[in-house]
């Protein structure tokens, strides 16, 4: 009798799940955003879309889909996700840019092709950050959160370069050398960002660039996050970055021109498939704590560190968290002819790197502490993981 009752209860539970899923799908709505013709007081339909993606996020319920239109448009917006679940964002090739245009007029000429303009100071945390976009090309003047090159004097600028001179805590002078046409100035922190509790979100066909922090900034407890066909490029910090207790699957991601192409920390779990990391300032792919996998990915190293795996830090006391990563079908190539390193660091908690079917070209292994490296991968220079030299 007990077995029969349990079977009936299980069958009833399964039917309820099917009913709820079917009902959710039947009630799912499609929301549309179009900054060119939209209005946030509109109903959010394809014929009468919203003007901002954030308005659509506020209207959406579990099972809904948000469409960003027109295709491949530029959105001068940030998308913030907090305390939501069951959402699909169809980007349709839209780009979330952190920059706004600078007027071509209103500049003060202070030298031969040298101009200046008074602007508000942009900060991320305690750090003042500046990123100038010149005809679609990001100019950071060798600066990033980890690279603190001093600004040159205004008279030392070359064509297309800039410098920043603080006036006070709230304002500064932006000096540029060359034309004042086609200039943009970064003013937003992130492209897409999460906080608090987020569940079961899919983001497709979306780009994020020119942010003062990250293109994709995943914070809080965002679990079952799926990113498909995304790019994060020319951001001041990361193209993609997962923090805290987040869990992300990234498929066909392209990350370039950032301080770090991707950098995931704390106890975040990330799984990259068919992704490319390249042309970074500091680290191409960095992982601190958590569980990770790179499958069929390519790292084109221009940053000093091609790949890094270390323990994470969690809590106010910065307690260490273990880290494990599998590199499966990963290729690391050198983009500039210089030596680049793979850094594996263990302090007091386990750090494990597993390597399968991967190939590394002319990299220097730097192993600190006593991490575990499983598998042997042949490099173009004749070294492999099993023979990696210690750097203590």
Short mmCIF file of C-alpha atoms in Angstrom, two decimals:
data_model
loop_
_atom_site.label_atom_id
_atom_site.label_comp_id
_atom_site.label_asym_id
_atom_site.label_seq_id
_atom_site.Cartn_x
_atom_site.Cartn_y
_atom_site.Cartn_z
CA UNK A 1 0.00 0.00 0.00
CA UNK A 2 2.82 2.38 0.93
CA UNK A 3 4.54 1.81 -2.41
CA UNK A 4 1.28 2.43 -4.27
CA UNK A 5 0.65 5.67 -2.35
CA UNK A 6 4.19 6.85 -2.99
CA UNK A 7 3.82 6.08 -6.70
CA UNK A 8 0.56 8.02 -6.84
CA UNK A 9 2.08 10.98 -5.01
CA UNK A 10 5.13 11.02 -7.29
CA UNK A 11 2.94 10.81 -10.37
CA UNK A 12 0.78 13.63 -9.02
CA UNK A 13 3.88 15.76 -8.37
CA UNK A 14 5.15 15.14 -11.91
CA UNK A 15 1.77 16.10 -13.36
CA UNK A 16 1.79 19.28 -11.27
CA UNK A 17 5.26 20.18 -12.56
CA UNK A 18 4.14 19.62 -16.15
CA UNK A 19 0.99 21.67 -15.51
CA UNK A 20 2.96 24.55 -13.97
CA UNK A 21 5.55 24.54 -16.76
CA UNK A 22 2.84 24.45 -19.43
CA UNK A 23 0.88 27.19 -17.68
CA UNK A 24 4.03 29.32 -17.36
CA UNK A 25 4.78 28.89 -21.05
CA UNK A 26 1.18 29.70 -22.00
CA UNK A 27 1.29 32.91 -19.95
CA UNK A 28 4.75 33.97 -21.13
CA UNK A 29 4.92 37.38 -22.77
CA UNK A 30 7.17 39.00 -25.33
CA UNK A 31 8.42 42.49 -24.47
CA UNK A 32 10.03 44.84 -26.97
CA UNK A 33 12.52 47.67 -26.59
CA UNK A 34 13.49 50.21 -29.25
CA UNK A 35 15.18 53.47 -28.12
CA UNK A 36 14.69 55.01 -31.56
CA UNK A 37 10.87 54.93 -31.51
CA UNK A 38 10.00 53.65 -28.02
CA UNK A 39 8.44 55.20 -24.94
CA UNK A 40 8.60 53.82 -21.40
CA UNK A 41 4.92 54.73 -20.98
CA UNK A 42 4.01 52.51 -23.95
CA UNK A 43 2.70 48.93 -23.51
CA UNK A 44 6.01 47.36 -24.60
CA UNK A 45 4.63 45.58 -27.66
CA UNK A 46 6.41 45.26 -30.99
CA UNK A 47 4.21 48.04 -32.37
CA UNK A 48 4.62 50.24 -29.26
CA UNK A 49 7.94 49.31 -27.63
CA UNK A 50 9.63 50.63 -24.53
CA UNK A 51 12.52 53.07 -24.83
CA UNK A 52 14.74 51.39 -22.22
CA UNK A 53 15.65 47.81 -21.50
CA UNK A 54 15.30 48.48 -17.78
CA UNK A 55 11.62 49.27 -18.22
CA UNK A 56 11.16 45.89 -19.90
CA UNK A 57 13.03 44.15 -17.07
CA UNK A 58 10.67 45.77 -14.56
CA UNK A 59 7.62 44.56 -16.51
CA UNK A 60 8.82 41.02 -17.18
CA UNK A 61 7.70 37.97 -15.22
CA UNK A 62 9.11 34.40 -15.09
CA UNK A 63 9.02 32.81 -18.54
CA UNK A 64 9.00 36.12 -20.43
CA UNK A 65 11.34 37.20 -23.25
CA UNK A 66 12.71 40.69 -23.84
CA UNK A 67 13.67 41.67 -27.40
CA UNK A 68 16.17 44.48 -27.94
CA UNK A 69 15.59 46.24 -31.26
CA UNK A 70 16.42 47.39 -33.86
CA UNK A 71 18.98 44.74 -34.73
CA UNK A 72 22.61 45.74 -34.09
CA UNK A 73 21.56 49.08 -32.59
CA UNK A 74 23.65 51.04 -30.09
CA UNK A 75 22.09 51.31 -26.63
CA UNK A 76 23.52 53.97 -24.31
CA UNK A 77 22.08 52.10 -21.36
CA UNK A 78 22.93 49.63 -18.62
CA UNK A 79 20.78 46.56 -17.95
CA UNK A 80 20.53 45.68 -14.23
CA UNK A 81 19.06 42.40 -13.04
CA UNK A 82 18.14 41.84 -9.38
CA UNK A 83 15.73 39.42 -7.69
CA UNK A 84 14.35 37.98 -10.91
CA UNK A 85 14.09 34.53 -12.45
CA UNK A 86 13.13 32.76 -15.65
CA UNK A 87 13.97 35.57 -18.09
CA UNK A 88 15.33 35.52 -21.66
CA UNK A 89 17.00 38.60 -23.14
CA UNK A 90 17.27 38.38 -26.93
CA UNK A 91 19.87 40.98 -27.83
CA UNK A 92 19.53 40.78 -31.63
CA UNK A 93 23.12 42.02 -31.96
CA UNK A 94 22.54 45.17 -29.90
CA UNK A 95 25.56 46.80 -28.25
CA UNK A 96 25.38 48.24 -24.73
CA UNK A 97 27.92 51.05 -24.71
CA UNK A 98 29.22 52.79 -21.62
CA UNK A 99 30.17 55.91 -23.59
CA UNK A 100 28.30 59.05 -24.65
CA UNK A 101 29.29 61.39 -27.51
CA UNK A 102 31.29 64.50 -26.72
CA UNK A 103 30.22 67.67 -28.58
CA UNK A 104 32.56 68.74 -31.38
CA UNK A 105 32.16 72.38 -30.34
CA UNK A 106 32.63 74.11 -27.01
CA UNK A 107 36.27 73.09 -26.59
CA UNK A 108 38.93 75.55 -25.45
CA UNK A 109 41.98 75.59 -27.73
CA UNK A 110 45.17 75.78 -25.67
CA UNK A 111 47.81 74.90 -28.27
CA UNK A 112 48.46 73.62 -31.78
CA UNK A 113 45.70 71.00 -32.24
CA UNK A 114 45.46 70.83 -28.45
CA UNK A 115 42.03 71.31 -26.85
CA UNK A 116 40.53 70.94 -23.41
CA UNK A 117 37.06 70.54 -21.92
CA UNK A 118 35.81 70.63 -18.32
CA UNK A 119 34.05 67.38 -17.36
CA UNK A 120 32.72 65.65 -14.22
CA UNK A 121 35.07 63.14 -12.59
CA UNK A 122 33.97 59.56 -13.14
CA UNK A 123 34.69 57.16 -10.33
CA UNK A 124 34.33 53.45 -9.76
CA UNK A 125 34.64 53.00 -6.03
CA UNK A 126 37.55 55.13 -4.90
CA UNK A 127 39.28 55.05 -8.27
CA UNK A 128 38.95 57.80 -10.87
CA UNK A 129 38.66 56.22 -14.31
CA UNK A 130 38.94 57.74 -17.78
CA UNK A 131 38.31 56.11 -21.16
CA UNK A 132 38.17 58.10 -24.41
CA UNK A 133 36.71 56.66 -27.61
CA UNK A 134 38.30 58.12 -30.74
CA UNK A 135 36.39 57.28 -33.94
CA UNK A 136 35.26 53.97 -32.44
CA UNK A 137 38.67 53.06 -30.94
CA UNK A 138 39.15 52.96 -27.17
CA UNK A 139 42.14 54.94 -25.87
CA UNK A 140 43.07 54.20 -22.26
CA UNK A 141 46.55 55.78 -22.31
CA UNK A 142 48.07 52.59 -20.90
CA UNK A 143 45.85 52.73 -17.82
CA UNK A 144 43.57 50.15 -16.21
CA UNK A 145 42.62 49.06 -12.68
CA UNK A 146 45.96 47.23 -12.48
CA UNK A 147 48.08 49.43 -14.79
CA UNK A 148 48.66 52.89 -13.32
CA UNK A 149 50.69 54.64 -16.01
CA UNK A 150 50.97 58.38 -15.28
CA UNK A 151 49.20 60.70 -17.67
CA UNK A 152 51.56 62.68 -19.93
CA UNK A 153 51.67 66.46 -19.91
CA UNK A 154 49.16 68.01 -22.35
CA UNK A 155 51.94 69.35 -24.61
CA UNK A 156 53.43 65.83 -24.90
CA UNK A 157 50.28 64.26 -26.41
CA UNK A 158 50.38 62.63 -29.82
CA UNK A 159 47.49 62.70 -32.30
CA UNK A 160 44.41 60.98 -30.87
CA UNK A 161 45.75 60.83 -27.31
CA UNK A 162 44.36 62.45 -24.18
CA UNK A 163 45.29 63.40 -20.65
CA UNK A 164 43.29 64.18 -17.53
CA UNK A 165 44.05 66.89 -14.99
CA UNK A 166 41.87 67.02 -11.84
CA UNK A 167 40.47 70.43 -10.93
CA UNK A 168 38.88 69.27 -7.69
CA UNK A 169 37.24 66.06 -6.41
CA UNK A 170 34.26 66.48 -8.73
CA UNK A 171 35.71 67.89 -11.95
CA UNK A 172 38.74 67.80 -14.22
CA UNK A 173 40.14 68.97 -17.54
CA UNK A 174 40.09 66.55 -20.44
CA UNK A 175 42.88 67.45 -22.90
CA UNK A 176 42.90 65.93 -26.37
CA UNK A 177 45.31 66.26 -29.28
CA UNK A 178 43.75 66.30 -32.75
CA UNK A 179 40.23 66.59 -34.04
CA UNK A 180 37.32 67.10 -31.66
CA UNK A 181 35.05 65.18 -34.06
CA UNK A 182 33.88 61.60 -33.39
CA UNK A 183 34.82 61.54 -29.72
CA UNK A 184 33.04 59.65 -26.95
CA UNK A 185 33.62 59.60 -23.18
CA UNK A 186 32.84 56.64 -20.93
CA UNK A 187 30.21 57.48 -18.30
CA UNK A 188 28.52 54.17 -17.33
CA UNK A 189 30.02 51.50 -15.09
CA UNK A 190 28.75 48.30 -16.76
CA UNK A 191 26.89 46.96 -19.76
CA UNK A 192 24.84 44.22 -18.09
CA UNK A 193 25.04 43.77 -14.32
CA UNK A 194 23.41 41.51 -11.72
CA UNK A 195 22.96 41.87 -7.99
CA UNK A 196 21.06 40.01 -5.26
CA UNK A 197 19.34 36.73 -6.19
CA UNK A 198 18.91 35.92 -9.88
CA UNK A 199 17.87 32.56 -11.34
CA UNK A 200 17.53 30.96 -14.78
CA UNK A 201 18.37 33.88 -17.05
CA UNK A 202 19.50 33.50 -20.67
CA UNK A 203 21.20 36.35 -22.53
CA UNK A 204 21.75 35.96 -26.28
CA UNK A 205 23.38 37.95 -29.06
CA UNK A 206 24.43 40.92 -26.96
CA UNK A 207 27.57 43.06 -26.94
CA UNK A 208 28.98 45.31 -24.20
CA UNK A 209 31.78 47.85 -24.61
CA UNK A 210 33.40 51.05 -23.29
CA UNK A 211 32.23 50.57 -19.68
CA UNK A 212 34.23 52.08 -16.83
CA UNK A 213 34.10 48.68 -15.14
CA UNK A 214 32.94 45.44 -16.83
CA UNK A 215 31.01 44.69 -19.97
CA UNK A 216 29.21 41.82 -18.19
CA UNK A 217 29.40 42.27 -14.41
CA UNK A 218 27.81 39.30 -12.60
CA UNK A 219 27.45 39.81 -8.85
CA UNK A 220 25.38 38.43 -5.98
CA UNK A 221 23.89 34.93 -6.10
CA UNK A 222 23.08 34.68 -9.80
CA UNK A 223 22.69 30.97 -10.63
CA UNK A 224 21.86 29.13 -13.85
CA UNK A 225 22.97 32.09 -15.94
CA UNK A 226 23.42 31.31 -19.63
CA UNK A 227 25.21 33.64 -22.03
CA UNK A 228 25.20 32.77 -25.72
CA UNK A 229 27.00 34.61 -28.51
CA UNK A 230 28.14 37.62 -26.49
CA UNK A 231 31.08 39.99 -26.79
CA UNK A 232 32.71 42.19 -24.17
CA UNK A 233 35.36 44.51 -25.56
CA UNK A 234 37.29 47.71 -24.82
CA UNK A 235 36.03 47.98 -21.24
CA UNK A 236 38.21 49.57 -18.59
CA UNK A 237 38.17 46.42 -16.46
CA UNK A 238 36.80 43.03 -17.64
CA UNK A 239 34.88 41.92 -20.68
CA UNK A 240 33.17 39.31 -18.50
CA UNK A 241 33.46 38.84 -14.75
CA UNK A 242 31.55 36.61 -12.32
CA UNK A 243 31.76 37.21 -8.56
CA UNK A 244 30.43 35.99 -5.23
CA UNK A 245 28.39 32.75 -5.54
CA UNK A 246 27.37 33.14 -9.19
CA UNK A 247 27.11 30.30 -11.69
CA UNK A 248 27.47 31.04 -15.41
CA UNK A 249 27.64 29.12 -18.67
CA UNK A 250 29.18 31.16 -21.51
CA UNK A 251 29.01 29.79 -25.05
CA UNK A 252 30.59 31.49 -28.07
CA UNK A 253 31.87 34.47 -26.12
CA UNK A 254 34.41 36.91 -27.55
CA UNK A 255 36.36 39.12 -25.14
CA UNK A 256 39.11 41.52 -26.22
CA UNK A 257 40.69 44.90 -25.55
CA UNK A 258 39.89 44.89 -21.82
CA UNK A 259 42.18 45.00 -18.79
CA UNK A 260 41.32 41.30 -18.43
CA UNK A 261 39.30 39.45 -21.05
CA UNK A 262 37.58 37.46 -18.29
CA UNK A 263 38.26 37.31 -14.56
CA UNK A 264 36.05 35.30 -12.15
CA UNK A 265 36.53 35.45 -8.38
CA UNK A 266 35.30 34.42 -4.90
CA UNK A 267 33.39 31.12 -5.25
CA UNK A 268 31.83 31.82 -8.65
CA UNK A 269 31.53 28.84 -11.00
CA UNK A 270 32.00 29.50 -14.73
CA UNK A 271 31.93 27.22 -17.76
CA UNK A 272 33.24 28.63 -21.05
CA UNK A 273 32.67 26.82 -24.36
CA UNK A 274 33.93 27.94 -27.79
CA UNK A 275 35.16 31.25 -26.41
CA UNK A 276 38.08 33.51 -27.41
CA UNK A 277 40.11 35.66 -25.02
CA UNK A 278 42.61 38.13 -26.50
CA UNK A 279 44.39 41.50 -26.57
CA UNK A 280 44.16 42.24 -22.85
CA UNK A 281 46.26 44.56 -20.72
CA UNK A 282 46.89 42.36 -17.65
CA UNK A 283 45.41 38.83 -17.84
CA UNK A 284 43.64 37.07 -20.69
CA UNK A 285 41.69 34.62 -18.48
CA UNK A 286 41.96 34.75 -14.70
CA UNK A 287 40.16 32.50 -12.20
CA UNK A 288 40.23 32.89 -8.41
CA UNK A 289 38.35 30.24 -6.45
CA UNK A 290 35.32 28.24 -7.59
CA UNK A 291 34.78 25.56 -10.23
CA UNK A 292 35.60 26.32 -13.86
CA UNK A 293 35.91 24.75 -17.28
CA UNK A 294 37.24 26.03 -20.58
CA UNK A 295 36.21 23.74 -23.44
CA UNK A 296 37.32 24.28 -27.04
CA UNK A 297 38.48 27.80 -26.18
CA UNK A 298 41.30 29.88 -27.61
CA UNK A 299 43.55 32.31 -25.77
CA UNK A 300 45.53 34.70 -27.98
CA UNK A 301 47.94 36.07 -25.42
CA UNK A 302 49.02 39.68 -25.55
CA UNK A 303 48.73 40.30 -21.81
CA UNK A 304 51.69 39.25 -19.66
CA UNK A 305 49.58 36.47 -18.13
CA UNK A 306 47.76 34.21 -20.56
CA UNK A 307 45.96 32.17 -17.91
CA UNK A 308 45.83 32.30 -14.12
CA UNK A 309 44.28 29.95 -11.55
CA UNK A 310 44.50 30.77 -7.84
CA UNK A 311 42.47 30.35 -4.66
CA UNK A 312 39.62 32.76 -4.10
CA UNK A 313 38.83 35.10 -1.22
CA UNK A 314 35.42 35.22 0.46
CA UNK A 315 33.86 37.07 3.36
CA UNK A 316 35.01 40.10 5.29
CA UNK A 317 37.96 38.13 6.64
CA UNK A 318 38.98 37.15 3.08
CA UNK A 319 38.90 33.45 3.89
CA UNK A 320 40.47 31.37 1.13
CA UNK A 321 38.27 29.26 -1.17
CA UNK A 322 39.51 26.31 -3.22
CA UNK A 323 39.76 26.50 -7.00
CA UNK A 324 39.52 23.88 -9.71
CA UNK A 325 39.59 24.27 -13.47
CA UNK A 326 39.53 21.91 -16.44
CA UNK A 327 41.12 22.99 -19.72
CA UNK A 328 39.66 20.73 -22.41
CA UNK A 329 40.61 21.36 -26.01
CA UNK A 330 42.15 24.74 -25.15
CA UNK A 331 44.73 26.44 -27.36
CA UNK A 332 47.01 29.19 -26.09
CA UNK A 333 48.92 31.07 -28.78
CA UNK A 334 51.20 34.08 -28.58
CA UNK A 335 49.88 37.20 -30.31
CA UNK A 336 52.95 39.46 -30.12
CA UNK A 337 56.04 37.22 -30.14
CA UNK A 338 56.82 37.83 -26.44
CA UNK A 339 56.84 35.22 -23.70
CA UNK A 340 53.63 34.95 -21.69
CA UNK A 341 52.98 32.97 -18.54
CA UNK A 342 50.51 30.51 -17.10
CA UNK A 343 50.29 31.19 -13.37
CA UNK A 344 49.00 28.51 -10.97
CA UNK A 345 49.09 29.48 -7.28
CA UNK A 346 48.12 27.55 -4.15
CA UNK A 347 48.48 28.83 -0.62
CA UNK A 348 46.55 26.87 2.03
CA UNK A 349 43.52 25.45 0.18
CA UNK A 350 43.54 23.08 -2.85
CA UNK A 351 44.09 24.52 -6.31
CA UNK A 352 43.75 21.96 -9.10
CA UNK A 353 44.25 22.32 -12.84
CA UNK A 354 43.19 19.45 -15.10
CA UNK A 355 44.37 19.51 -18.71
CA UNK A 356 42.91 17.52 -21.60
CA UNK A 357 43.68 17.64 -25.32
CA UNK A 358 45.16 21.13 -25.11
CA UNK A 359 48.11 22.85 -26.75
CA UNK A 360 50.11 25.82 -25.52
CA UNK A 361 52.53 27.81 -27.67
CA UNK A 362 55.71 29.21 -26.09
CA UNK A 363 54.32 29.89 -22.62
CA UNK A 364 56.24 30.03 -19.35
CA UNK A 365 54.77 27.99 -16.51
CA UNK A 366 54.80 29.73 -13.14
CA UNK A 367 53.74 27.44 -10.32
CA UNK A 368 53.69 28.87 -6.79
CA UNK A 369 53.07 26.79 -3.68
CA UNK A 370 52.01 23.22 -4.32
CA UNK A 371 49.05 23.18 -6.72
CA UNK A 372 47.90 19.99 -8.41
CA UNK A 373 48.29 19.81 -12.18
CA UNK A 374 46.65 16.80 -13.79
CA UNK A 375 47.37 15.78 -17.37
CA UNK A 376 50.22 16.58 -19.70
CA UNK A 377 49.85 18.96 -22.60
CA UNK A 378 52.58 19.34 -25.19
CA UNK A 379 53.68 22.89 -25.91
CA UNK A 380 55.26 24.22 -29.05
CA UNK A 381 58.47 24.87 -27.13
CA UNK A 382 58.72 21.26 -25.93
CA UNK A 383 57.58 21.80 -22.34
CA UNK A 384 54.43 20.50 -20.75
CA UNK A 385 52.38 20.83 -17.59
CA UNK A 386 54.02 17.87 -15.95
CA UNK A 387 57.41 19.52 -16.36
CA UNK A 388 56.31 23.00 -15.30
CA UNK A 389 58.99 24.82 -13.36
CA UNK A 390 58.26 26.12 -9.87
CA UNK A 391 58.34 29.82 -9.12
CA UNK A 392 58.31 30.24 -5.37
#
